[in-house]
Amino acid sequence: MDTIKISTAQNIDIEYEIAGLGERIAARCIDLAGFVVLYFLAMIIGVIGLVSFSGASFYVALIGFAILFVFYDLICELFMDGQTFGKKALKIKVISLDGAQPTFGQYIFRWLFRMIDFGFPFGWGVVALVSVVVTKNHQRVGDILAKTTLIKTRPRTQIENVAFSFALPDEYQPVFKEVLHLNDRDIELVYEVLTGYYQTGNPQLIYAMATKIKEHILTTIPAGMNELQFLETVMKDYKQLTSNMG
């Protein structure tokens, strides 16, 4: 399963799954379904205007629909954080390959090359279909040139899937009750950092996250406890305290 790493505000790399061909097609179908509805509405408005007023109103409605169709993806992605309504429904979004939010220029590149990806002379989407299938990051031509791709908006680790590798005894007493100031997403990040450390041995991940957690819950690490032990204790305390609340 292909993934891409995105750096969080805590300077921690979190892996997201790259959206596959199925998600892209489904999102596009949703967007096109919306345009079918808008097309018929535009035609009804145009016909009403043609009967009640003049022929100009029909062409105004038709031109308005055409403009919306042409600029829909660009406008939505610019103002909806890399998503159209279809992408939002499928929980996918446009992201730069370096993990950053795409720039205005990158959105423009994606939009300009839609003609090659989906235009009539190029097989009504065949180019995009083949490109997404064969490229490593599932990119259409516009993505390749803009250095973007689509990702699933949910990180790979969810709180309900966090596999706590420890069993807490019934008499376990939380050390940091301040962890109640955290939320599930914070704990997901802690889990990702711990997993990354166990796999890579990079202590900088631990130091960075421990610092952020300390600042967030306004606590200090007791003498004799290092940053790794602190984060592991935070996980245990959160599990214990939130399970008691449930």
PDB file of N, CA and C in Angstrom, residues 51 129 134 215 220 224:
ATOM      1  N   VAL A  51     -38.958  31.528 -22.855  1.00  0.00           N
ATOM      2  CA  VAL A  51     -40.399  31.698 -23.022  1.00  0.00           C
ATOM      3  C   VAL A  51     -40.874  33.026 -22.461  1.00  0.00           C
ATOM      4  N   LEU A 129      -6.258   7.802 -16.660  1.00  0.00           N
ATOM      5  CA  LEU A 129      -6.450   6.438 -16.155  1.00  0.00           C
ATOM      6  C   LEU A 129      -5.149   5.652 -16.214  1.00  0.00           C
ATOM      7  N   VAL A 134       0.008   3.450 -13.625  1.00  0.00           N
ATOM      8  CA  VAL A 134       1.413   3.061 -13.800  1.00  0.00           C
ATOM      9  C   VAL A 134       2.389   3.868 -12.953  1.00  0.00           C
ATOM     10  N   GLU A 215       4.539  20.872  26.947  1.00  0.00           N
ATOM     11  CA  GLU A 215       4.034  22.241  26.824  1.00  0.00           C
ATOM     12  C   GLU A 215       2.512  22.256  26.780  1.00  0.00           C
ATOM     13  N   THR A 220       5.988  18.593  33.819  1.00  0.00           N
ATOM     14  CA  THR A 220       7.427  18.351  33.678  1.00  0.00           C
ATOM     15  C   THR A 220       7.694  16.860  33.836  1.00  0.00           C
ATOM     16  N   GLY A 224      14.542  10.851  36.848  1.00  0.00           N
ATOM     17  CA  GLY A 224      14.644   9.414  36.653  1.00  0.00           C
ATOM     18  C   GLY A 224      13.799   8.888  35.499  1.00  0.00           C
TER      19      GLY A 224
END
